[in-house]
Coordinates of C-alpha atoms and ligand atoms in Angstrom, one line a residue:
M115 CA -119.0 36.5 -114.5
M116 CA -120.2 33.2 -115.9
S117 CA -118.2 30.3 -117.2
N118 CA -120.3 27.5 -118.5
E119 CA -123.4 26.8 -120.3
F120 CA -125.0 25.2 -117.4
S121 CA -124.8 28.3 -115.3
S122 CA -128.1 29.9 -115.3
G123 CA -130.9 31.0 -113.1
V124 CA -133.4 33.7 -112.8
P125 CA -133.5 36.5 -110.2
V126 CA -136.5 38.3 -109.2
P127 CA -136.7 41.6 -107.4
G128 CA -136.5 41.1 -103.7
M129 CA -134.7 37.8 -104.0
K130 CA -134.0 36.2 -100.7
I131 CA -131.5 33.7 -99.5
G132 CA -133.1 30.5 -98.1
G133 CA -135.4 32.2 -95.6
G134 CA -132.8 33.2 -93.0
A135 CA -131.6 29.8 -92.2
R136 CA -129.0 29.1 -94.8
R137 CA -129.6 25.9 -96.6
F138 CA -126.3 24.3 -97.0
L139 CA -126.4 21.0 -98.8
F140 CA -123.2 19.2 -98.5
L141 CA -121.4 16.0 -97.9
L142 CA -123.8 14.1 -100.0
P143 CA -121.6 11.6 -101.7
V144 CA -121.7 12.0 -105.5
M145 CA -118.8 11.1 -107.6
I146 CA -119.9 11.5 -111.2
F147 CA -116.6 10.5 -112.6
L148 CA -113.1 9.5 -111.6
P149 CA -110.6 11.7 -113.4
Y150 CA -107.9 9.6 -115.0
L151 CA -104.5 10.8 -114.2
L152 CA -102.5 11.7 -117.2
S153 CA -98.9 10.4 -117.1
V154 CA -96.4 13.2 -117.1
L155 CA -94.1 11.1 -119.3
E156 CA -96.7 10.7 -122.0
L157 CA -95.4 13.7 -123.8
H158 CA -95.8 12.2 -127.2
K159 CA -99.4 12.8 -126.8
F160 CA -98.9 16.5 -127.0
S161 CA -98.5 16.6 -130.7
T162 CA -97.0 19.9 -132.0
S163 CA -99.3 20.1 -135.0
V164 CA -103.0 20.4 -135.2
D165 CA -104.4 17.2 -136.6
A166 CA -107.5 17.4 -138.7
P167 CA -110.1 17.6 -136.0
K168 CA -112.6 14.8 -136.1
K169 CA -115.5 16.8 -134.8
R170 CA -116.6 20.1 -133.4
G171 CA -115.5 22.2 -136.3
T172 CA -111.9 23.4 -136.2
K173 CA -111.4 22.8 -132.5
S174 CA -108.9 20.4 -131.3
D175 CA -109.9 17.3 -129.2
H176 CA -106.4 16.8 -127.8
L177 CA -103.7 19.0 -126.4
V178 CA -101.4 20.8 -128.8
L179 CA -98.1 21.7 -127.3
G180 CA -96.5 24.6 -129.2
P181 CA -93.7 27.0 -128.4
A182 CA -94.0 28.9 -125.2
A183 CA -94.5 32.7 -125.6
G184 CA -92.3 35.2 -123.8
Q185 CA -88.9 33.5 -124.4
G186 CA -86.1 35.9 -123.9
L187 CA -88.2 38.3 -121.9
R188 CA -87.1 39.0 -118.3
N189 CA -89.4 37.8 -115.6
R190 CA -91.3 35.5 -117.9
L191 CA -91.5 31.8 -117.5
H192 CA -89.0 29.9 -119.8
C193 CA -89.8 26.3 -120.7
Q194 CA -88.3 23.4 -122.5
G195 CA -91.4 21.4 -123.5
T196 CA -93.3 21.0 -120.3
R197 CA -90.2 21.5 -118.1
A198 CA -89.9 24.9 -116.5
L199 CA -86.4 26.5 -116.6
N200 CA -87.3 29.1 -114.0
K201 CA -88.7 28.9 -110.6
T202 CA -91.9 31.0 -110.3
H203 CA -92.5 33.0 -107.2
H204 CA -95.1 30.6 -106.0
T205 CA -95.4 29.8 -102.3
V206 CA -97.3 26.6 -102.7
S207 CA -94.8 24.5 -100.8
Q208 CA -95.1 26.8 -97.7
S209 CA -98.8 27.4 -98.1
S210 CA -100.1 24.8 -95.6
N211 CA -101.9 27.5 -93.6
S212 CA -102.8 29.9 -96.4
G213 CA -106.3 30.8 -97.3
E214 CA -107.5 31.5 -93.8
N215 CA -110.2 34.1 -93.8
V216 CA -110.7 33.9 -97.5
A217 CA -113.6 32.3 -99.3
F218 CA -114.0 31.8 -103.0
V219 CA -117.5 32.3 -104.3
T220 CA -118.6 31.1 -107.7
V221 CA -122.0 30.7 -109.4
F222 CA -122.9 27.3 -110.7
T223 CA -126.3 25.9 -111.4
I224 CA -127.5 22.8 -113.2
Y225 CA -131.0 22.4 -114.4
N226 CA -132.8 19.1 -114.6
S227 CA -133.7 20.1 -118.1
S228 CA -134.4 17.9 -121.1
E229 CA -131.0 19.0 -122.4
K230 CA -129.4 17.4 -119.4
N231 CA -131.1 14.1 -120.0
A232 CA -130.6 14.0 -123.8
E233 CA -126.9 14.2 -123.5
T234 CA -125.8 10.6 -123.7
R235 CA -125.4 10.5 -127.5
S236 CA -121.8 9.4 -128.2
S237 CA -121.1 12.4 -130.4
D238 CA -121.5 14.6 -127.3
L239 CA -118.8 12.7 -125.4
V240 CA -115.3 14.0 -125.2
T241 CA -112.4 12.0 -123.8
I242 CA -109.6 13.2 -121.6
G243 CA -107.1 10.6 -120.6
N244 CA -109.2 7.4 -120.3
T245 CA -112.3 9.2 -119.2
S246 CA -115.3 10.2 -121.3
Y247 CA -117.4 13.1 -120.3
T248 CA -120.9 14.2 -121.2
K249 CA -121.5 17.9 -121.3
L250 CA -122.8 17.9 -117.8
E251 CA -119.8 15.8 -116.5
R252 CA -117.5 18.3 -118.2
S253 CA -119.0 21.2 -116.3
M254 CA -118.7 19.2 -113.1
A255 CA -115.1 18.3 -113.8
I256 CA -114.3 22.0 -114.4
L257 CA -115.9 22.9 -111.1
D258 CA -114.0 20.0 -109.4
S259 CA -110.6 21.2 -110.7
F260 CA -111.4 24.8 -109.8
I261 CA -111.8 23.6 -106.2
D262 CA -108.8 21.2 -106.4
F263 CA -106.5 24.0 -107.4
I264 CA -107.7 26.2 -104.6
Q265 CA -107.2 23.4 -102.1
V266 CA -103.6 23.0 -103.2
T267 CA -102.7 26.7 -103.1
M268 CA -104.9 27.9 -100.3
P269 CA -105.8 24.9 -98.2
L270 CA -107.6 26.8 -95.4
S271 CA -109.9 28.8 -97.7
N272 CA -113.5 27.9 -98.2
V273 CA -115.4 27.6 -101.5
I274 CA -119.0 28.7 -101.7
I275 CA -121.0 27.7 -104.7
L276 CA -124.0 29.9 -105.3
T277 CA -126.7 27.9 -106.9
D278 CA -130.4 27.7 -107.0
P279 CA -132.5 25.3 -104.9
E280 CA -133.7 23.4 -108.0
S281 CA -130.3 22.7 -109.5
D282 CA -129.6 19.6 -107.4
L283 CA -125.9 20.2 -107.1
R284 CA -124.1 18.1 -104.5
M285 CA -120.5 18.4 -103.7
D286 CA -118.6 15.8 -101.7
K287 CA -115.6 17.9 -100.7
Q288 CA -114.2 19.4 -97.5
R289 CA -114.5 23.2 -97.1
V290 CA -117.0 23.4 -99.9
T291 CA -120.6 24.5 -99.4
T292 CA -123.3 25.0 -101.9
Y293 CA -125.4 28.0 -101.1
P294 CA -128.8 27.8 -102.7
I295 CA -130.4 31.2 -103.3
Q296 CA -134.1 31.2 -103.4
G297 CA -135.6 32.8 -106.5
E298 CA -138.5 32.3 -108.8
Y299 CA -137.4 29.5 -111.1
S300 CA -140.5 28.5 -113.0
R301 CA -140.5 26.4 -116.1
D302 CA -141.1 29.2 -118.6
R303 CA -138.6 31.3 -116.9
L304 CA -136.0 28.6 -117.7
M305 CA -136.4 29.4 -121.3
L306 CA -134.6 32.6 -120.6
Q307 CA -131.4 30.8 -119.8
R308 CA -130.8 30.7 -123.5
I309 CA -130.5 34.5 -123.6
R310 CA -126.9 34.8 -122.5
S311 CA -126.9 38.4 -121.6
Y312 CA -129.6 37.5 -119.1
I313 CA -127.3 34.9 -117.5
V314 CA -124.7 37.6 -116.9
R315 CA -127.3 39.6 -115.1
V316 CA -128.2 36.6 -113.0
H317 CA -124.6 36.1 -111.9
C318 CA -124.4 39.7 -110.8
A319 CA -127.7 39.5 -109.1
L320 CA -126.6 36.4 -107.2
Q321 CA -123.5 38.1 -106.1
V322 CA -125.4 41.1 -104.8
A323 CA -127.9 38.8 -103.0
F324 CA -125.0 37.0 -101.4
L325 CA -123.3 40.2 -100.2
T326 CA -126.6 41.5 -98.9
T327 CA -127.0 38.4 -96.8
R328 CA -123.5 38.4 -95.5
L329 CA -123.7 42.0 -94.6
K330 CA -126.9 41.4 -92.6
E331 CA -125.2 38.5 -90.8
L332 CA -122.2 40.6 -90.1
N333 CA -124.3 43.5 -88.7
S334 CA -126.3 41.1 -86.5
H335 CA -123.2 39.2 -85.4
V336 CA -124.6 35.9 -86.8
Q337 CA -121.4 35.3 -88.6
G338 CA -118.4 34.4 -86.4
Q339 CA -115.1 35.1 -88.1
M340 CA -114.7 37.7 -90.7
S341 CA -114.0 36.4 -94.2
H342 CA -112.9 38.1 -97.3
Y343 CA -114.6 37.0 -100.5
I344 CA -113.2 36.4 -104.0
F345 CA -115.9 36.0 -106.7
T346 CA -114.5 34.2 -109.6
D347 CA -115.6 32.2 -112.6
S348 CA -115.2 28.5 -112.1
D349 CA -112.9 28.1 -115.1
I350 CA -109.9 29.5 -113.3
A351 CA -106.9 27.9 -111.6
V352 CA -105.6 29.7 -108.5
V353 CA -101.9 29.0 -108.6
D354 CA -100.7 31.1 -105.7
D355 CA -101.9 32.4 -102.3
L356 CA -104.3 35.2 -102.9
G357 CA -104.9 35.9 -99.2
Q358 CA -101.8 38.1 -99.3
L359 CA -103.7 40.5 -101.5
F360 CA -105.8 41.7 -98.6
D361 CA -102.7 42.5 -96.5
T362 CA -100.5 43.9 -99.2
Y363 CA -103.2 46.3 -100.3
S364 CA -104.7 47.1 -97.0
S365 CA -107.4 49.7 -97.8
F366 CA -109.4 48.6 -100.8
H367 CA -113.1 47.7 -100.6
L368 CA -113.1 45.7 -103.8
A369 CA -110.6 44.7 -106.4
L370 CA -111.1 44.2 -110.2
T371 CA -108.8 43.0 -112.9
F372 CA -107.9 45.2 -115.9
R373 CA -105.9 44.9 -119.1
N374 CA -104.8 47.2 -121.8
N375 CA -107.8 46.9 -124.1
K376 CA -109.6 50.1 -125.0
D377 CA -113.1 48.6 -125.4
Q378 CA -113.0 45.9 -122.8
P379 CA -110.5 46.9 -120.1
L380 CA -112.2 45.0 -117.3
N381 CA -113.0 41.3 -116.8
S382 CA -115.6 40.3 -114.3
G383 CA -114.2 36.8 -113.8
F384 CA -112.3 38.0 -110.6
I385 CA -113.7 40.3 -108.0
A386 CA -112.2 40.5 -104.6
V387 CA -114.2 41.9 -101.7
R388 CA -112.8 42.9 -98.3
G389 CA -114.9 41.2 -95.6
T390 CA -115.4 44.2 -93.4
A391 CA -118.9 45.7 -93.1
E392 CA -117.8 48.7 -95.2
G393 CA -116.1 46.5 -97.8
L394 CA -119.2 44.4 -98.2
Q395 CA -121.5 47.4 -98.3
R396 CA -119.3 49.3 -100.9
A397 CA -119.0 46.1 -103.1
K398 CA -122.7 45.5 -102.9
E399 CA -123.4 49.1 -104.0
F400 CA -120.9 48.9 -106.8
L401 CA -122.3 45.6 -108.1
E402 CA -125.8 47.0 -107.9
E403 CA -124.6 49.8 -110.2
V404 CA -123.1 47.3 -112.6
L405 CA -126.3 45.3 -112.5
K406 CA -128.3 48.3 -113.4
A407 CA -126.0 49.1 -116.3
Y408 CA -126.5 45.6 -117.7
T409 CA -130.2 45.9 -117.5
T410 CA -130.5 49.3 -118.9
R411 CA -127.7 49.3 -121.5
Y412 CA -126.3 46.0 -122.4
M413 CA -129.0 43.4 -122.2
R414 CA -128.7 43.0 -126.0
A415 CA -125.0 42.7 -126.1
S416 CA -123.5 39.2 -126.4
R417 CA -122.7 37.5 -123.1
M418 CA -119.0 38.3 -123.0
L419 CA -119.4 41.9 -124.2
G420 CA -122.4 42.8 -122.0
D421 CA -120.4 41.5 -119.0
Q422 CA -117.4 43.6 -119.7
L423 CA -119.0 46.7 -121.1
A424 CA -121.3 47.2 -118.1
L425 CA -118.3 47.0 -115.7
A426 CA -116.2 49.3 -117.8
W427 CA -119.1 51.7 -118.2
V428 CA -119.7 52.0 -114.5
V429 CA -116.0 52.7 -113.9
K430 CA -115.4 55.0 -116.7
S431 CA -118.6 57.0 -116.1
H432 CA -117.0 58.4 -113.0
P433 CA -115.6 61.8 -114.1
S434 CA -112.5 61.4 -112.0
F435 CA -111.4 58.2 -113.6
D436 CA -108.5 58.3 -116.0
S437 CA -108.7 55.2 -118.2
R438 CA -105.1 55.8 -119.5
R439 CA -104.1 54.0 -116.3
F440 CA -105.2 50.7 -117.9
S441 CA -102.3 50.9 -120.3
K442 CA -99.7 49.9 -117.8
P443 CA -99.9 46.6 -116.0
V444 CA -99.3 47.9 -112.5
P445 CA -101.9 47.9 -109.7
F446 CA -103.6 51.2 -108.8
S447 CA -106.4 52.4 -106.6
E448 CA -109.3 54.7 -107.3
E449 CA -112.0 56.2 -105.1
L450 CA -115.3 55.9 -107.0
N451 CA -118.5 56.9 -105.2
G452 CA -116.9 56.3 -101.8
A453 CA -115.7 52.8 -102.8
S454 CA -112.0 52.3 -102.8
I455 CA -111.4 50.1 -105.8
L456 CA -108.1 48.4 -106.4
F457 CA -107.3 47.6 -110.0
L458 CA -105.1 44.6 -110.5
P459 CA -103.4 43.7 -113.8
C460 CA -105.0 40.7 -115.6
A461 CA -101.5 39.6 -116.4
L462 CA -101.1 38.4 -112.8
Y463 CA -104.6 38.0 -111.4
N464 CA -106.6 36.9 -114.4
W465 CA -104.0 35.6 -116.9
T466 CA -105.5 34.0 -120.0
P467 CA -103.4 31.7 -122.1
P468 CA -101.9 33.6 -125.0
E469 CA -104.3 35.1 -127.5
G470 CA -104.3 38.1 -129.8
A471 CA -101.8 40.8 -129.3
G472 CA -100.9 39.4 -125.9
Q473 CA -99.6 36.1 -127.2
F474 CA -96.0 37.2 -127.3
H475 CA -95.8 38.4 -123.8
G476 CA -95.6 35.1 -122.1
L477 CA -96.3 34.2 -118.6
P478 CA -95.2 36.4 -115.7
L479 CA -93.2 34.5 -113.0
D480 CA -95.5 35.8 -110.3
V481 CA -98.8 34.9 -112.0
K482 CA -101.5 34.1 -109.5
V483 CA -104.6 33.2 -111.4
V484 CA -105.0 31.4 -114.8
H485 CA -108.3 31.9 -116.5
F486 CA -109.3 29.2 -119.0
K487 CA -111.7 31.4 -120.9
G488 CA -113.7 30.3 -123.9
S489 CA -112.5 27.2 -125.7
R490 CA -109.8 26.4 -123.1
K491 CA -111.7 24.2 -120.7
R492 CA -110.1 21.0 -121.9
L493 CA -106.8 22.6 -121.2
M494 CA -107.9 23.3 -117.6
L495 CA -108.7 19.6 -117.0
E496 CA -105.5 18.4 -118.7
A497 CA -103.5 20.9 -116.6
W498 CA -105.1 19.6 -113.4
N499 CA -104.3 16.0 -114.4
F500 CA -100.8 17.0 -115.3
F501 CA -100.3 18.8 -112.0
H502 CA -101.8 16.0 -110.0
S503 CA -99.2 13.6 -111.3
S504 CA -96.2 15.9 -111.5
L505 CA -97.0 18.0 -108.4
N506 CA -95.0 20.8 -110.1
I507 CA -96.9 24.0 -110.6
D508 CA -94.1 25.5 -112.8
D509 CA -94.0 22.6 -115.2
M510 CA -97.8 22.7 -115.3
L511 CA -97.7 26.4 -116.2
C512 CA -95.3 25.4 -119.1
L513 CA -98.0 23.0 -120.3
V514 CA -100.6 25.8 -120.2
L515 CA -98.3 28.4 -121.8
G516 CA -97.4 26.0 -124.6
S517 CA -100.9 24.7 -125.2
G518 CA -103.1 27.8 -124.6
R519 CA -103.0 29.2 -128.1
T520 CA -105.1 26.3 -129.5
K521 CA -108.9 26.4 -129.4
Y522 CA -110.2 23.2 -127.9
D523 CA -113.4 21.2 -128.2
F524 CA -114.9 22.6 -125.0
Ligands
LIG432 C1 -85.5 32.2 -116.7 O1 -84.8 31.2 -117.4 C2 -84.2 31.7 -118.6 C3 -83.6 30.4 -119.3 O2 -82.9 29.7 -118.5 C4 -83.1 32.7 -118.3 O3 -82.6 33.2 -119.5 C5 -83.8 33.8 -117.5 O4 -82.8 34.8 -117.1 C6 -84.5 33.3 -116.3 N1 -85.2 34.4 -115.7 C7 -85.1 34.7 -114.4 C8 -85.9 35.9 -113.9 O5 -84.4 34.1 -113.6
LIG433 C1 -135.3 15.3 -113.0 O1 -135.4 14.5 -114.2 C2 -135.7 13.2 -113.9 C3 -135.6 12.4 -115.2 O2 -136.2 13.1 -116.3 C4 -137.0 13.1 -113.2 O3 -137.3 11.7 -112.9 C5 -136.9 13.9 -111.9 O4 -138.2 13.8 -111.2 C6 -136.6 15.3 -112.2 N1 -136.4 16.0 -110.9 C7 -136.8 17.2 -110.7 C8 -136.5 17.8 -109.4 O5 -137.4 17.8 -111.5
LIG434 C1 -105.8 4.0 -119.7 O1 -105.1 4.1 -121.0 C2 -103.8 3.6 -121.0 C3 -103.2 3.7 -122.4 O2 -103.2 5.1 -122.7 C4 -103.8 2.1 -120.5 O3 -102.5 1.6 -120.5 C5 -104.5 2.0 -119.2 O4 -104.6 0.6 -118.8 C6 -105.9 2.6 -119.2 N1 -106.4 2.6 -117.8 C7 -107.6 2.3 -117.6 C8 -108.0 2.3 -116.1 O5 -108.4 1.9 -118.4

């Protein structure tokens, strides 16, 4: 539900969105950096061994291209270096009008804290291509490539960034709006941003607040056209048209992603919500239930765990739910408390570069979302740079598949 250390904020009961009038801040020109475009041909840079890292413990400060997992498996991407041997099922070339009626919603806030200002020490800089990034610039770069990927695969979709009014976030991009949500963000409250489980709760609270407002607008006919919403972390790359989801599965209210993991079967980094009044209402109620579970049960759990445990707890606590369905990566639907929930396999809708037991499974040819969880943020920026110069999603996926087993420096 959260994806970077700058994401934070504090909800208060009865949180409101910008006093009725939505306060969109946009089109204020701010280019914090210019991403340098990595040459596709510079493959020698992708060493196949891990050099002794110069800093940041054992994490690599450059891409490491290893063997691609899943070779020999049917319906998996096969690669030769960064060249794809298969065509994936992606529709990017015909997608010029995809994304209509879909908005991505992500939570991203930056505080004008002392941390932010004390960041210019050279040891905090990391370099990608020819560009050096501070911590803050890295976060902004991740957000930028999140948006860039969406604009390639779903050019007509909108991106909404939930933030808080103090975070001073400006985006100079078409179809992107920041949506400040008014809360009580006092100084001492900011201390709480260090408690990571708290941040998870904030994300969920912001999502609930957002849905509440949209629901009100829909009911009072303020909002013109209906829009479906996909809540995601900002460290994901959308590599295919997700709008089809709402047509293919025409009856769900909200969709979650699952994997075959007994303790953490659900990931909150991707939640799709149908834009009808009932969809918004059911999703809101469901997320409120999750929020309550965080608060009452998992506040002490680490950020990642609290996040996933609360979601899983809410789902599994429904007596009718059979969690054995998580063992096979095929979509299924369940009716929970009146909400029709579609469960989508992470392998397609929330694919994380190979790790753990999943590392031999490779990359499905119809993957739709790649999630650069944990220490894979560098890979996300390198992947965007690579795509930007090669304009080939399949080759880029080979870069991700081959490089995703390494832990990077941010
Ligand atoms: C993908 O490419 C590999 C290697 O060329 C081939 O063996 C495999 O059959 C292809 N898969 C599909 C589904 O075409
Ligand atoms: C942000 O920090 C800068 C430098 O410390 C300061 O000048 C500015 O007033 C701060 N802005 C806000 C809104 O707190
Ligand atoms: C970036 O680095 C390459 C060498 O890797 C160099 O040839 C190029 O001139 C540099 N570009 C800029 C804008 O500094």
